[in-house]
Amino acid sequence: MATLKIIAGTVYGNAQHVAEQVEEHLASKGVDVELESDPSVDDFTGADAILVITSTTGQGDIPPNLEFVFSDLKDDAPSLEGKPFAVAALGDSSYGESFCGAGKQFHALLSELQGNPVADMLEVDAIETLEPEKDVVEWVGGISDKLVG
Ligand SMILES: Cc1cc2nc3c(=O)[nH]c(=O)nc-3n(C[C@H](O)[C@H](O)[C@H](O)COP(=O)(O)O)c2cc1C
């Protein structure tokens, strides 16, 4: 079965927690899933499918644990042609224009590298939900067949 790599970008642990819940949920459904919080470019190129779950920091910025791999992906520009991917972004709409900025940057970059987006980016607003893991697990349940089917 195809391996789904979950890439978690987090500052304070929310997105990490969400990613762990998603991993648990998918594993219980028999999906071959690996969670990575310190990824390299190889994690992206070697995966059969990619799920990025990331918060946003600063003003629309990528969390420090994904900063290096983001710039390495930009510099190396490996082909992810046809590779299914999806992005779930945790953010806070009170940040206005920079709402979910890190997720948007990842979605744009993986698209540029010719990945295949199986869904629109999910935006999870901290103002609207106290349980982001619920929203993300439910959303992933609806697209997991497209990621690893
Ligand atoms: C210093 C700081 C800056 C933030 N900047 C943004 C931002 O620019 N855009 C956004 O949508 N959310 C922003 N947020 C909200 C976080 O992305 C949100 O609270 C998220 O749930 C944090 O998840 P984490 O614990 O995985 O980092 C910011 C939060 C903090 C504390």
Tab-separated table of C-alpha atoms and ligand atoms in Angstrom:
chain	number	residue	atom	x	y	z
A	1	MET	CA	0.000	0.000	0.000
A	2	ALA	CA	1.085	3.575	-0.647
A	3	THR	CA	2.800	5.414	2.193
A	4	LEU	CA	1.318	8.718	3.280
A	5	LYS	CA	3.781	11.113	4.849
A	6	ILE	CA	2.298	13.638	7.265
A	7	ILE	CA	4.482	16.727	7.623
A	8	ALA	CA	3.729	18.751	10.771
A	9	GLY	CA	4.692	22.428	11.133
A	10	THR	CA	4.220	23.770	14.625
A	11	VAL	CA	5.394	26.419	17.073
A	12	TYR	CA	3.454	25.688	20.253
A	13	GLY	CA	2.325	22.120	19.568
A	14	ASN	CA	-1.233	22.554	18.276
A	15	ALA	CA	-0.499	21.370	14.751
A	16	GLN	CA	1.699	18.574	16.123
A	17	HIS	CA	-1.200	17.367	18.263
A	18	VAL	CA	-3.570	17.546	15.294
A	19	ALA	CA	-1.092	15.622	13.142
A	20	GLU	CA	-0.775	12.902	15.806
A	21	GLN	CA	-4.553	12.526	15.958
A	22	VAL	CA	-4.735	12.276	12.165
A	23	GLU	CA	-1.918	9.714	12.148
A	24	GLU	CA	-3.698	7.615	14.764
A	25	HIS	CA	-6.993	7.821	12.900
A	26	LEU	CA	-5.529	6.827	9.550
A	27	ALA	CA	-3.403	4.050	11.034
A	28	SER	CA	-6.533	2.602	12.670
A	29	LYS	CA	-8.105	2.511	9.208
A	30	GLY	CA	-5.146	0.552	7.882
A	31	VAL	CA	-3.396	3.403	6.062
A	32	ASP	CA	0.401	3.162	5.960
A	33	VAL	CA	1.217	6.531	7.505
A	34	GLU	CA	4.349	8.229	8.870
A	35	LEU	CA	4.480	11.501	10.784
A	36	GLU	CA	7.532	13.718	10.319
A	37	SER	CA	8.198	16.950	12.225
A	38	ASP	CA	11.804	17.425	11.108
A	39	PRO	CA	11.555	16.631	7.408
A	40	SER	CA	14.121	16.774	4.642
A	41	VAL	CA	13.531	17.094	0.901
A	42	ASP	CA	13.769	13.276	0.688
A	43	ASP	CA	10.682	12.941	2.846
A	44	PHE	CA	8.757	14.825	0.171
A	45	THR	CA	10.283	13.093	-2.841
A	46	GLY	CA	10.182	9.615	-1.258
A	47	ALA	CA	6.572	9.681	-0.089
A	48	ASP	CA	3.779	8.264	-2.213
A	49	ALA	CA	1.487	11.018	-0.926
A	50	ILE	CA	1.955	14.086	1.265
A	51	LEU	CA	-0.246	15.696	3.888
A	52	VAL	CA	1.077	18.963	5.329
A	53	ILE	CA	-0.514	20.091	8.594
A	54	THR	CA	0.949	23.440	9.577
A	55	SER	CA	0.265	26.427	11.759
A	56	THR	CA	1.365	29.965	10.832
A	57	THR	CA	3.658	32.188	12.852
A	58	GLY	CA	4.927	35.781	12.645
A	59	GLN	CA	3.031	37.508	9.856
A	60	GLY	CA	2.069	34.657	7.558
A	61	ASP	CA	5.354	32.844	8.199
A	62	ILE	CA	6.272	29.170	8.197
A	63	PRO	CA	7.017	27.609	11.601
A	64	PRO	CA	10.770	27.275	12.300
A	65	ASN	CA	10.730	23.462	12.106
A	66	LEU	CA	9.684	23.635	8.432
A	67	GLU	CA	11.615	26.744	7.405
A	68	PHE	CA	14.702	24.907	6.161
A	69	VAL	CA	12.913	22.236	4.204
A	70	PHE	CA	10.716	24.889	2.620
A	71	SER	CA	13.723	26.822	1.345
A	72	ASP	CA	15.508	23.584	0.332
A	73	LEU	CA	12.464	22.562	-1.703
A	74	LYS	CA	12.482	25.989	-3.353
A	75	ASP	CA	16.192	25.812	-4.123
A	76	ASP	CA	16.362	22.170	-5.238
A	77	ALA	CA	12.994	22.290	-7.000
A	78	PRO	CA	12.603	18.478	-7.169
A	79	SER	CA	9.791	17.207	-9.350
A	80	LEU	CA	6.782	15.999	-7.377
A	81	GLU	CA	4.947	15.346	-10.603
A	82	GLY	CA	1.577	13.739	-10.038
A	83	LYS	CA	2.224	13.112	-6.336
A	84	PRO	CA	-1.045	13.488	-4.425
A	85	PHE	CA	-0.912	16.088	-1.677
A	86	ALA	CA	-3.148	18.121	0.605
A	87	VAL	CA	-2.556	20.923	3.083
A	88	ALA	CA	-4.411	21.648	6.326
A	89	ALA	CA	-3.588	25.076	7.740
A	90	LEU	CA	-4.107	26.099	11.351
A	91	GLY	CA	-4.347	29.838	11.788
A	92	ASP	CA	-6.166	32.721	13.362
A	93	SER	CA	-8.310	35.001	11.213
A	94	SER	CA	-7.556	37.974	13.465
A	95	TYR	CA	-4.213	38.074	11.608
A	96	GLY	CA	-6.137	39.331	8.569
A	97	GLU	CA	-4.210	39.066	5.306
A	98	SER	CA	-1.682	36.668	6.765
A	99	PHE	CA	-4.368	34.174	7.853
A	100	CYS	CA	-3.049	30.654	7.228
A	101	GLY	CA	-0.094	32.125	5.341
A	102	ALA	CA	2.216	29.152	5.946
A	103	GLY	CA	-0.353	26.708	4.610
A	104	LYS	CA	-0.869	28.895	1.555
A	105	GLN	CA	2.867	29.015	0.900
A	106	PHE	CA	3.134	25.230	1.111
A	107	HIS	CA	0.119	24.659	-1.097
A	108	ALA	CA	1.568	27.008	-3.716
A	109	LEU	CA	5.051	25.461	-3.563
A	110	LEU	CA	3.886	21.833	-3.821
A	111	SER	CA	1.695	22.865	-6.771
A	112	GLU	CA	4.666	24.594	-8.420
A	113	LEU	CA	6.670	21.387	-8.025
A	114	GLN	CA	3.923	19.630	-10.030
A	115	GLY	CA	2.305	17.814	-7.115
A	116	ASN	CA	-1.337	16.886	-7.521
A	117	PRO	CA	-3.567	18.751	-5.034
A	118	VAL	CA	-6.402	16.365	-4.189
A	119	ALA	CA	-8.345	19.022	-2.267
A	120	ASP	CA	-8.497	22.742	-1.650
A	121	MET	CA	-6.462	23.785	1.381
A	122	LEU	CA	-8.365	23.396	4.653
A	123	GLU	CA	-8.331	26.545	6.801
A	124	VAL	CA	-8.863	25.979	10.514
A	125	ASP	CA	-9.519	29.201	12.392
A	126	ALA	CA	-8.530	29.261	16.071
A	127	ILE	CA	-11.263	31.852	16.621
A	128	GLU	CA	-13.918	29.415	15.466
A	129	THR	CA	-12.820	26.117	16.943
A	130	LEU	CA	-11.206	24.903	20.118
A	131	GLU	CA	-10.826	21.415	18.692
A	132	PRO	CA	-8.913	21.725	15.442
A	133	GLU	CA	-8.149	17.984	15.485
A	134	LYS	CA	-11.862	17.235	14.999
A	135	ASP	CA	-12.121	19.372	11.857
A	136	VAL	CA	-8.904	18.052	10.383
A	137	VAL	CA	-9.590	14.364	11.136
A	138	GLU	CA	-13.030	14.684	9.540
A	139	TRP	CA	-11.634	16.460	6.474
A	140	VAL	CA	-8.845	13.931	6.047
A	141	GLY	CA	-11.407	11.123	6.311
A	142	GLY	CA	-13.096	12.547	3.230
A	143	ILE	CA	-9.957	12.786	1.103
A	144	SER	CA	-7.800	9.869	2.278
A	145	ASP	CA	-8.936	7.693	-0.649
A	146	LYS	CA	-7.708	10.362	-3.039
A	147	LEU	CA	-4.383	10.588	-1.224
A	148	VAL	CA	-3.589	6.904	-0.890
A	149	GLY	CA	-6.461	5.118	-2.646
B	1	LIG	C1	3.257	35.037	17.529
B	1	LIG	C2	2.142	34.427	16.736
B	1	LIG	C3	1.988	34.778	15.406
B	1	LIG	C4	0.948	34.238	14.639
B	1	LIG	N1	0.791	34.630	13.325
B	1	LIG	C5	-0.252	34.122	12.609
B	1	LIG	C6	-0.449	34.532	11.251
B	1	LIG	O1	0.276	35.346	10.688
B	1	LIG	N2	-1.497	33.993	10.573
B	1	LIG	C7	-2.352	33.071	11.140
B	1	LIG	O2	-3.283	32.626	10.466
B	1	LIG	N3	-2.185	32.666	12.432
B	1	LIG	C8	-1.159	33.160	13.164
B	1	LIG	N4	-0.985	32.773	14.463
B	1	LIG	C9	-1.945	31.782	15.046
B	1	LIG	C10	-1.415	30.354	15.058
B	1	LIG	O3	-1.107	29.878	13.763
B	1	LIG	C11	-2.485	29.453	15.690
B	1	LIG	O4	-2.695	29.859	17.027
B	1	LIG	C12	-2.114	27.980	15.665
B	1	LIG	O5	-3.181	27.221	16.198
B	1	LIG	C13	-0.848	27.697	16.454
B	1	LIG	O6	-0.498	26.341	16.250
B	1	LIG	P1	0.901	25.740	16.780
B	1	LIG	O7	0.762	25.563	18.261
B	1	LIG	O8	1.000	24.416	16.087
B	1	LIG	O9	1.989	26.659	16.380
B	1	LIG	C14	0.048	33.316	15.236
B	1	LIG	C15	0.212	32.970	16.589
B	1	LIG	C16	1.235	33.513	17.335
B	1	LIG	C17	1.345	33.157	18.800
